[in-house]
JSON list of C-alpha atoms in Angstrom, two decimals:
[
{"chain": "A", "resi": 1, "resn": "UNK", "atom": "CA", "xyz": [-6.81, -29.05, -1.90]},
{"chain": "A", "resi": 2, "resn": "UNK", "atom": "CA", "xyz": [-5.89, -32.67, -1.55]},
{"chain": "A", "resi": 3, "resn": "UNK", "atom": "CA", "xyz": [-2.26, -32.43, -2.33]},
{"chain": "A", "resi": 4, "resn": "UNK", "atom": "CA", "xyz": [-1.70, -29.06, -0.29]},
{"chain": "A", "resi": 5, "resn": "UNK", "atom": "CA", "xyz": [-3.25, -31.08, 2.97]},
{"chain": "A", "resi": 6, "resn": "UNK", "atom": "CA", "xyz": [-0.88, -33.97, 2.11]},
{"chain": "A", "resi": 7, "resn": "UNK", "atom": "CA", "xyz": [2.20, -31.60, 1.28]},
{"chain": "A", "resi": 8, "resn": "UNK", "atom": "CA", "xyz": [1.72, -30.62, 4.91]},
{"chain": "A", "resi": 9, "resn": "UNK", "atom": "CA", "xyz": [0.30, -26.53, 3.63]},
{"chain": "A", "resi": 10, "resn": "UNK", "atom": "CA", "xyz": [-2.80, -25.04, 5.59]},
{"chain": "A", "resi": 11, "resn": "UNK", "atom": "CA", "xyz": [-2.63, -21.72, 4.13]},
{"chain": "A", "resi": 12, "resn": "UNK", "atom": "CA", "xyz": [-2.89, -19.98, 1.26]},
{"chain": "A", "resi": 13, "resn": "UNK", "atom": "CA", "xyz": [-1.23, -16.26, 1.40]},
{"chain": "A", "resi": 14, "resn": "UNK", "atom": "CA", "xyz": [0.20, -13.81, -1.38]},
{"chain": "A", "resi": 15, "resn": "UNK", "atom": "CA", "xyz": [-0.34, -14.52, -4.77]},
{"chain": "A", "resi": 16, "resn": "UNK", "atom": "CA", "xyz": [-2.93, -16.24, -5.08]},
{"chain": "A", "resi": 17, "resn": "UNK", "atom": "CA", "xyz": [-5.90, -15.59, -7.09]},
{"chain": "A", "resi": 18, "resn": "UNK", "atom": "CA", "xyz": [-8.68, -13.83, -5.20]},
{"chain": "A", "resi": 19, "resn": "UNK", "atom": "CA", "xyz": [-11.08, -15.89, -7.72]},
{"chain": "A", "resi": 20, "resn": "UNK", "atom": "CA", "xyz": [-9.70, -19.49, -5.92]},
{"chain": "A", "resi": 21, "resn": "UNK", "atom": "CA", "xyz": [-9.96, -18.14, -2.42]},
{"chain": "A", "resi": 22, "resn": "UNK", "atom": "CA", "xyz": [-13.21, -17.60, -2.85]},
{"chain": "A", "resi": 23, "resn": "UNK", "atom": "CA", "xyz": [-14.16, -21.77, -2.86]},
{"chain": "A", "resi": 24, "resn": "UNK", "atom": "CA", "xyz": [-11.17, -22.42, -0.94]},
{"chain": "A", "resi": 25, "resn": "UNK", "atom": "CA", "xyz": [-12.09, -24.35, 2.42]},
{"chain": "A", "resi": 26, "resn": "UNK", "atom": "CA", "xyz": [-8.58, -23.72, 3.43]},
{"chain": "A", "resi": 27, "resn": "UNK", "atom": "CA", "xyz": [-7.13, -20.25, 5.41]},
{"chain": "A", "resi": 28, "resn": "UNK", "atom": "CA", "xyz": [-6.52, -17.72, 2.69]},
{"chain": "A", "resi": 29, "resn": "UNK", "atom": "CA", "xyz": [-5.52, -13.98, 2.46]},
{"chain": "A", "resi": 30, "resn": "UNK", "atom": "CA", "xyz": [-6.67, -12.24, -0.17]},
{"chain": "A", "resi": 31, "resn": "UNK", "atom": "CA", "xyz": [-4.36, -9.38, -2.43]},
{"chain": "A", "resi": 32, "resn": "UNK", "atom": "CA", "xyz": [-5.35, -5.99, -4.45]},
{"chain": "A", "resi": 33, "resn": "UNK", "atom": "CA", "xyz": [-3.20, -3.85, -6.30]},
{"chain": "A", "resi": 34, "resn": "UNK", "atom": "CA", "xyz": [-3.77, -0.29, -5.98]},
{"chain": "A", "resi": 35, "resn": "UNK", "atom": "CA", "xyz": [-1.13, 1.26, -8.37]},
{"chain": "A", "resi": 36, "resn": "UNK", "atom": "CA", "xyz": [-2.65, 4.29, -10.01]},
{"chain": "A", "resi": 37, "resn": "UNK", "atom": "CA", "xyz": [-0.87, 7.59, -11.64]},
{"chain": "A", "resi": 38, "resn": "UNK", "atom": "CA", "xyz": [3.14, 7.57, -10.63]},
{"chain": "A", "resi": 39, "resn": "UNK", "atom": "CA", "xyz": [5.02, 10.25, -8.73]},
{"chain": "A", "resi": 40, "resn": "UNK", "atom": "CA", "xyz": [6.75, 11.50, -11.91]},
{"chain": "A", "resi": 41, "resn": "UNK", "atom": "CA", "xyz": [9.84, 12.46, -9.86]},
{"chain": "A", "resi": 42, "resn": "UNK", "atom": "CA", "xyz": [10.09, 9.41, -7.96]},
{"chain": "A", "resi": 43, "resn": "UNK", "atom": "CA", "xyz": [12.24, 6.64, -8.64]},
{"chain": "A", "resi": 44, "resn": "UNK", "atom": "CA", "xyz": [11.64, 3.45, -6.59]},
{"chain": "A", "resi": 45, "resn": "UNK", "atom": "CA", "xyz": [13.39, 0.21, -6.17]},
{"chain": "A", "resi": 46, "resn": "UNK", "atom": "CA", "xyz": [10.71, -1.68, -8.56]},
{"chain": "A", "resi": 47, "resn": "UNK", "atom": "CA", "xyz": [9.07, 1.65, -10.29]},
{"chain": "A", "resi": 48, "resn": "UNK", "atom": "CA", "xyz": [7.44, 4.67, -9.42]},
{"chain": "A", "resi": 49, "resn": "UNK", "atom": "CA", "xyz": [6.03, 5.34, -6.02]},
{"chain": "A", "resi": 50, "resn": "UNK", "atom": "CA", "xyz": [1.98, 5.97, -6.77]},
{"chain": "A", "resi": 51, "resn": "UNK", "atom": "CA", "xyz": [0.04, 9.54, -6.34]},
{"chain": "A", "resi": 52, "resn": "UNK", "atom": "CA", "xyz": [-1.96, 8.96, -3.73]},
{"chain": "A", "resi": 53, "resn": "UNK", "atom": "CA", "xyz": [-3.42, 12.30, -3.45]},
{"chain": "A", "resi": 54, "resn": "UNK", "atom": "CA", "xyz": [-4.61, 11.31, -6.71]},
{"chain": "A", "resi": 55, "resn": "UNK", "atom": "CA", "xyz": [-8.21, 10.84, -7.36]},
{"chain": "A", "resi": 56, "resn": "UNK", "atom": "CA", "xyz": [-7.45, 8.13, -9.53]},
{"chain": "A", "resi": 57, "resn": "UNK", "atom": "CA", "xyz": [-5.45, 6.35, -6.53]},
{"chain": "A", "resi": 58, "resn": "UNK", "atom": "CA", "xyz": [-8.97, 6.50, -4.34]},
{"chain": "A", "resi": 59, "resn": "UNK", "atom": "CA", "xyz": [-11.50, 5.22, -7.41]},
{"chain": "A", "resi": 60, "resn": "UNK", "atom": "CA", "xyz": [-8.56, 2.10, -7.96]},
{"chain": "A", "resi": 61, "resn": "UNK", "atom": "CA", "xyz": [-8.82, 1.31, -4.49]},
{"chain": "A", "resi": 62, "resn": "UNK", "atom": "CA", "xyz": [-12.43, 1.18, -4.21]},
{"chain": "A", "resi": 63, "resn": "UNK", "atom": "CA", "xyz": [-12.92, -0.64, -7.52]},
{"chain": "A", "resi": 64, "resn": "UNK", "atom": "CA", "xyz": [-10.12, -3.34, -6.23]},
{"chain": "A", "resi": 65, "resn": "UNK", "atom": "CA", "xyz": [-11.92, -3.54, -2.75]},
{"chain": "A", "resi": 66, "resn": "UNK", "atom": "CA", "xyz": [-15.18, -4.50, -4.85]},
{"chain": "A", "resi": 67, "resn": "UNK", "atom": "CA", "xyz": [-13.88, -6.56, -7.40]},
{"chain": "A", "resi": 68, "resn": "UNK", "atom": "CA", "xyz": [-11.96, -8.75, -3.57]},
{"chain": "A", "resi": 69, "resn": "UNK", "atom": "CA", "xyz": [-15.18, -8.51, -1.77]},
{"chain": "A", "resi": 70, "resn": "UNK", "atom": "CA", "xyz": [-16.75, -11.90, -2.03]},
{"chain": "A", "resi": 71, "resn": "UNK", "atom": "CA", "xyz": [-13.58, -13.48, -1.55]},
{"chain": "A", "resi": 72, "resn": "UNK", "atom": "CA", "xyz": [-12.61, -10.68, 1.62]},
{"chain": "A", "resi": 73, "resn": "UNK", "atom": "CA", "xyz": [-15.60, -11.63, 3.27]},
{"chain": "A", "resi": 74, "resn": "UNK", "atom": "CA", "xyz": [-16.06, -15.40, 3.31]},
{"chain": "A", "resi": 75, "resn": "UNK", "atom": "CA", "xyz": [-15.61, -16.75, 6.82]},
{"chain": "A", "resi": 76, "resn": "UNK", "atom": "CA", "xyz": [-11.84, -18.43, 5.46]},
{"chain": "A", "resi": 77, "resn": "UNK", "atom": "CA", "xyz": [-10.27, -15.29, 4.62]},
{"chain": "A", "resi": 78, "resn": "UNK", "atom": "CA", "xyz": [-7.71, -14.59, 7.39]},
{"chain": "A", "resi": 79, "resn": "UNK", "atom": "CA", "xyz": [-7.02, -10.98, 5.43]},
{"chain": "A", "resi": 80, "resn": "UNK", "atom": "CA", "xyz": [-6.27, -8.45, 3.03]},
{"chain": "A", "resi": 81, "resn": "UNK", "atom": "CA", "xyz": [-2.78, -7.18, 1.34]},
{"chain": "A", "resi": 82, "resn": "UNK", "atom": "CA", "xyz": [-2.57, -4.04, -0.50]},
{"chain": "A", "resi": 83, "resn": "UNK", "atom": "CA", "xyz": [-0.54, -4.06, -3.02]},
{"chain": "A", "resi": 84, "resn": "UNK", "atom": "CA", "xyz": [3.76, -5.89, -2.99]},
{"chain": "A", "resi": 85, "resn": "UNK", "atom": "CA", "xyz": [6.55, -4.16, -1.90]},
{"chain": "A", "resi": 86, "resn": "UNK", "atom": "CA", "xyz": [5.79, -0.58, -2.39]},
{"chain": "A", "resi": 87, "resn": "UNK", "atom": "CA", "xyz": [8.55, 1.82, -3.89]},
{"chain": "A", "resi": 88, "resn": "UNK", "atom": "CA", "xyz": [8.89, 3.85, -0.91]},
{"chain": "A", "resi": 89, "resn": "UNK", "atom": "CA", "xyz": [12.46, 4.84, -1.33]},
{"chain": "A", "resi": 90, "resn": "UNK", "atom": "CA", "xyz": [14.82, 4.99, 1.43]},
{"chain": "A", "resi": 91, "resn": "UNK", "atom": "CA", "xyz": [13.71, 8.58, 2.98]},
{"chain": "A", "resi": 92, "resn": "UNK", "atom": "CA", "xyz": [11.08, 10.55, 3.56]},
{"chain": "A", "resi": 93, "resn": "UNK", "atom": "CA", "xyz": [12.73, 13.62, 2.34]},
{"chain": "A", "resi": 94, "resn": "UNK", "atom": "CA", "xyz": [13.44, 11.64, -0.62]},
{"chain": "A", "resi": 95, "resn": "UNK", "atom": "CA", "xyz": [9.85, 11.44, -1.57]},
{"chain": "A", "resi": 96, "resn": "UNK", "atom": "CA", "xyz": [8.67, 14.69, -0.08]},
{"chain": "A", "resi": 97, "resn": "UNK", "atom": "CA", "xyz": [11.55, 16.20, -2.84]},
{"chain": "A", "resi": 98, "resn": "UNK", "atom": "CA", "xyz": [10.21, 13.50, -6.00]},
{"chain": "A", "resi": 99, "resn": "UNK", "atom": "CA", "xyz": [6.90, 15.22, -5.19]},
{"chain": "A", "resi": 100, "resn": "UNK", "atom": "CA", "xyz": [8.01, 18.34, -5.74]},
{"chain": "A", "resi": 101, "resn": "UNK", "atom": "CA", "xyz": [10.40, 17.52, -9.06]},
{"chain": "A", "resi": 102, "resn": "UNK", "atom": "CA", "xyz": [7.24, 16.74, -10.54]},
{"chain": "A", "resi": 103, "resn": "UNK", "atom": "CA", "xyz": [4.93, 18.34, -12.95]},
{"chain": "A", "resi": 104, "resn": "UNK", "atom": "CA", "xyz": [2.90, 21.27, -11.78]},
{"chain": "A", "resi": 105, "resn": "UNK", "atom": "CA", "xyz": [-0.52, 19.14, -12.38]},
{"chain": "A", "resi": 106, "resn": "UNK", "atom": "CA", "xyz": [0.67, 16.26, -10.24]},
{"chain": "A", "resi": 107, "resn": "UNK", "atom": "CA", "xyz": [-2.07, 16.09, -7.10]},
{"chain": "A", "resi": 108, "resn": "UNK", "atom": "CA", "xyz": [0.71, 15.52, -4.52]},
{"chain": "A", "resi": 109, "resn": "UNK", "atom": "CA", "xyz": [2.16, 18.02, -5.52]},
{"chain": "A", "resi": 110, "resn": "UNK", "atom": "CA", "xyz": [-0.35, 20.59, -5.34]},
{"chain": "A", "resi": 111, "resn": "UNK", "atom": "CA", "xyz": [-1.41, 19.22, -2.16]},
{"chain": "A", "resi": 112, "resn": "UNK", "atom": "CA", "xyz": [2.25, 19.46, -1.14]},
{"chain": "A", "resi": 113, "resn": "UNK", "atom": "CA", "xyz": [1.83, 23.27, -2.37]},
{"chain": "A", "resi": 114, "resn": "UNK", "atom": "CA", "xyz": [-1.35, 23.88, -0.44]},
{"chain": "A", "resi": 115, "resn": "UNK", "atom": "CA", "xyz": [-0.17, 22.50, 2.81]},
{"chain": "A", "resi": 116, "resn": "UNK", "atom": "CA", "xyz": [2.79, 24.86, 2.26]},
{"chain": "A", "resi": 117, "resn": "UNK", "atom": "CA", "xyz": [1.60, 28.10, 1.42]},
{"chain": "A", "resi": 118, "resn": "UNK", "atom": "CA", "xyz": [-0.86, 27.00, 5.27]},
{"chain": "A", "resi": 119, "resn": "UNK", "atom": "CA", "xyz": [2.22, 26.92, 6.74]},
{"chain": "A", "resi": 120, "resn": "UNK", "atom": "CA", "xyz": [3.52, 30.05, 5.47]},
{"chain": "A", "resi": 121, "resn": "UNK", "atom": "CA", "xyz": [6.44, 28.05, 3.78]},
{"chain": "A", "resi": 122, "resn": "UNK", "atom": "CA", "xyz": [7.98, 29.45, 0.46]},
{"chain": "A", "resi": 123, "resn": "UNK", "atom": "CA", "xyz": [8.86, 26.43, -1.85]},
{"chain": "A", "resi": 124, "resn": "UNK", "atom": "CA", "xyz": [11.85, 27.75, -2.63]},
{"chain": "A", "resi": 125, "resn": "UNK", "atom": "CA", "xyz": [13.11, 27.74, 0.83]},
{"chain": "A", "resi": 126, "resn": "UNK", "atom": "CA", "xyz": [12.00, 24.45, 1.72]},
{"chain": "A", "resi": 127, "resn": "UNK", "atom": "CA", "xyz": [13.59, 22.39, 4.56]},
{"chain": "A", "resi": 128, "resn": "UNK", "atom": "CA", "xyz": [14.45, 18.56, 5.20]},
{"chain": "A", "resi": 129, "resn": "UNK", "atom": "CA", "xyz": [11.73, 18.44, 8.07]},
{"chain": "A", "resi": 130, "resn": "UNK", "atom": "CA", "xyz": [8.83, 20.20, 5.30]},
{"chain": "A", "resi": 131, "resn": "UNK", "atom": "CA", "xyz": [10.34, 17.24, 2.79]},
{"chain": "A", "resi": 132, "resn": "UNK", "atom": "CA", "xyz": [10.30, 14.50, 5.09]},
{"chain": "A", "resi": 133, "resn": "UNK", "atom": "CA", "xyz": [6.84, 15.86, 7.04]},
{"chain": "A", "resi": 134, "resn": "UNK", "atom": "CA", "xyz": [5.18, 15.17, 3.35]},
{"chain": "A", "resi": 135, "resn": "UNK", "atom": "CA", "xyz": [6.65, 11.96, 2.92]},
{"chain": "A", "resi": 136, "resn": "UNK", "atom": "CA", "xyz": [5.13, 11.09, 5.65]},
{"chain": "A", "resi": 137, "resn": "UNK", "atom": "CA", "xyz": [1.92, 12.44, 4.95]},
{"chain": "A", "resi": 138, "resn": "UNK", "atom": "CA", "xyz": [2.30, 10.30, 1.66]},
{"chain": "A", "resi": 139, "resn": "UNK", "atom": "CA", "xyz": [2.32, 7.17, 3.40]},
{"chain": "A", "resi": 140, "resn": "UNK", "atom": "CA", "xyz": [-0.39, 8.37, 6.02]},
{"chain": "A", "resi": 141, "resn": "UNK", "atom": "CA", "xyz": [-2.25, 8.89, 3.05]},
{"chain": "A", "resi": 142, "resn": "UNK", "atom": "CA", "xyz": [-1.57, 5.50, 1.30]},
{"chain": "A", "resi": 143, "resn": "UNK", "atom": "CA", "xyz": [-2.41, 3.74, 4.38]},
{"chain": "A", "resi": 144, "resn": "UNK", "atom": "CA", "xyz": [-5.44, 4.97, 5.92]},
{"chain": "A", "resi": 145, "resn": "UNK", "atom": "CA", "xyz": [-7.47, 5.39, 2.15]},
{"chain": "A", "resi": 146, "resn": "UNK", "atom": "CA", "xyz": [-6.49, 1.26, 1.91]},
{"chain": "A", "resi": 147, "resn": "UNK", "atom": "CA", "xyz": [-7.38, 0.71, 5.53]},
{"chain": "A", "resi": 148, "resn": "UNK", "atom": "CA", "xyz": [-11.02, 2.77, 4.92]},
{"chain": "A", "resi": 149, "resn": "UNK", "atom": "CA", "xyz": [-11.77, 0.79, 2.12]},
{"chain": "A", "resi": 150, "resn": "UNK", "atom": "CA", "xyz": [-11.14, -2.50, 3.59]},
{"chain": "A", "resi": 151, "resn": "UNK", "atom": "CA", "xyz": [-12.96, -2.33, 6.66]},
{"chain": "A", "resi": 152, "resn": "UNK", "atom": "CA", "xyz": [-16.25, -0.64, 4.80]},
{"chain": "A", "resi": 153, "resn": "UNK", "atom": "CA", "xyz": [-16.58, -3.97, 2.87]},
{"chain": "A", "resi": 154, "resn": "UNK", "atom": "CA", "xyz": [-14.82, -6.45, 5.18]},
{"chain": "A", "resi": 155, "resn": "UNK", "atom": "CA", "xyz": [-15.15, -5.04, 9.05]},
{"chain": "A", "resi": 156, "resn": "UNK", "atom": "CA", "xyz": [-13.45, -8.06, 10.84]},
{"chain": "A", "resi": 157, "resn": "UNK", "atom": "CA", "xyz": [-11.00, -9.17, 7.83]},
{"chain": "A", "resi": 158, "resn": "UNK", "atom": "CA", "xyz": [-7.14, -8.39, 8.94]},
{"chain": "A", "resi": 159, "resn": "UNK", "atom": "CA", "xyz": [-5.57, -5.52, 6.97]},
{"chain": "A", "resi": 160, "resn": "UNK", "atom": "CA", "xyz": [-1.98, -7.09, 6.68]},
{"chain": "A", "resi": 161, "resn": "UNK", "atom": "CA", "xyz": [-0.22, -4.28, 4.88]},
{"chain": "A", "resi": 162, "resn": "UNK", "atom": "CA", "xyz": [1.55, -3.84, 1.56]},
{"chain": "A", "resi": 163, "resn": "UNK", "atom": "CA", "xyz": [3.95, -6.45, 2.34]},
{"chain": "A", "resi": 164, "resn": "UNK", "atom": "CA", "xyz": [6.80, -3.45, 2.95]},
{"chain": "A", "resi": 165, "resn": "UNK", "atom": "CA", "xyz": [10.88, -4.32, 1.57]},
{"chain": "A", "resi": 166, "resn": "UNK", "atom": "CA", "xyz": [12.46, -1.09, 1.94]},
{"chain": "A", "resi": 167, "resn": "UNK", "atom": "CA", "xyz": [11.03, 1.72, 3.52]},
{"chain": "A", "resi": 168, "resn": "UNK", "atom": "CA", "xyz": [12.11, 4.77, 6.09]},
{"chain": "A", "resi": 169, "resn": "UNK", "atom": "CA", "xyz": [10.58, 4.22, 10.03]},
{"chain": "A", "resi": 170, "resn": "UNK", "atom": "CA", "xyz": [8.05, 7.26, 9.33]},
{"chain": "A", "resi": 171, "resn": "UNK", "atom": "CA", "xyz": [6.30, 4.04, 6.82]},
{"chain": "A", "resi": 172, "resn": "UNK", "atom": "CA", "xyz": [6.51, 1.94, 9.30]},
{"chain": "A", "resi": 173, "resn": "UNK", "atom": "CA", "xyz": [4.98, 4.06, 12.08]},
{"chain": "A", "resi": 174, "resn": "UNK", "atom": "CA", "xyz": [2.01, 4.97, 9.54]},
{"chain": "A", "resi": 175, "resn": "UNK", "atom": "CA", "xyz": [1.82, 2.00, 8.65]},
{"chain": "A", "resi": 176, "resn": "UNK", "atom": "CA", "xyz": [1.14, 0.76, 12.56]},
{"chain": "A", "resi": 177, "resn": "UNK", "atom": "CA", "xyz": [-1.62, 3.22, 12.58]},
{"chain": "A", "resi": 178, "resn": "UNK", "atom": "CA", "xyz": [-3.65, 1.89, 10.10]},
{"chain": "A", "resi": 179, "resn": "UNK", "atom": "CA", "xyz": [-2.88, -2.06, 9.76]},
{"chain": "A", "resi": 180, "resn": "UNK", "atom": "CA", "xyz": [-3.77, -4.92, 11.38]},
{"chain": "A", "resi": 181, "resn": "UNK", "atom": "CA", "xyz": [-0.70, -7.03, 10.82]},
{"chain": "A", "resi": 182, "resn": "UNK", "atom": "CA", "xyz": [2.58, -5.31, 9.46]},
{"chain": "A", "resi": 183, "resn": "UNK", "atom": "CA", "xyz": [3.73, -7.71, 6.98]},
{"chain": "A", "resi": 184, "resn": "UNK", "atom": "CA", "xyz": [7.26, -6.55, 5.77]},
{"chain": "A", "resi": 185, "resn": "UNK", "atom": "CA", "xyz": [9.23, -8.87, 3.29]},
{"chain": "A", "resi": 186, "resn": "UNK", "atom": "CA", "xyz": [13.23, -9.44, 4.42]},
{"chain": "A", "resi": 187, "resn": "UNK", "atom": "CA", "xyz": [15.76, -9.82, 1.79]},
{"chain": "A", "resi": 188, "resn": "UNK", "atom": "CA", "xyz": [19.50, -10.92, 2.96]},
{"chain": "A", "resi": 189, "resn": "UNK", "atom": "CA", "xyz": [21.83, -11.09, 0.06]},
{"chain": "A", "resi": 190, "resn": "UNK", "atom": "CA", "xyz": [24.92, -12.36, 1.83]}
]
């Protein structure tokens, strides 16, 4: 702590382990990865996008919540990430159709299905709006099962977001639903 005072660094953020935090009198956020069963038909940036209509998406979450709560709760922690720069893809269409490429036992798929056939929709004759409407649900999903957890264990702890790259603007806008701080990470390759 001695040489991050004299290097002029008050805070600790990303990437650093939740286990340190925890003793750390210095500002800290704390991280937890959620990645559970893959989209099989999606195809992100850094790797599949991850089911979260999947039960095993809501048990890894509330393990990971657990495993972060001492250091979540103590009185230095400014917040909570979820996860790094999710593979959203570029559309919400995009994902809505990787759901829907993928095997028949894939849960966001048959929750795609479901929310269909209430509609009245045939999945053959899907639209753009039906693909992009379950994108969106995907991240709605993602989003308020992270937020949920968080704020059961850690009620006044900042939810700062999955620390977005690339995403469509219906991530964003579910993403301002649910998070305290919408930390997105800006790449410029010129």
């Amino acid at each position: 702590h001695r040489r991050m005072r004299a290097w002029g660094m008050n805070t600790l953020s990303y990437g650093w382990k939740n286990s340190f935090c925890g003793n750390s009198k210095i500002p800290y956020t704390v991280s937890i990865s959620t990645k559970a069963r893959p989209v099989a038909g999606a195809k992100g940036y850094w790797g599949s996008l991850t089911d979260f209509f999947s039960d095993e998406f809501g048990k890894k979450v509330e393990r990971e919540v657990e495993r972060a709560r001492a250091a979540g709760t103590n009185e230095y922690c400014l917040g909570w990430f979820s996860d790094n720069e999710q593979s959203w893809g570029f559309s919400a269409s995009a994902v809505g159709r990787a759901v829907l490429e993928s095997p028949d036992d894939q849960p966001a798929k048959i929750e795609f299905l479901k929310r269909l056939k209430a509609k009245g929709v045939d999945p053959s004759k899907v639209t753009e709006g039906d693909l992009a409407g379950f994108g969106t649900a995907m991240a709605e999903k993602y989003y308020s099962t992270v937020s949920a957890a968080i704020r059961k264990v850690a009620p006044h702890a900042l939810y700062m977001g999955d620390r977005i790259a690339w995403a469509y603007p219906e991530v964003y806008r579910a993403a301002s639903r649910y998070v305290d701080v919408l930390s997105v990470n800006v790449y410029d390759y010129t």
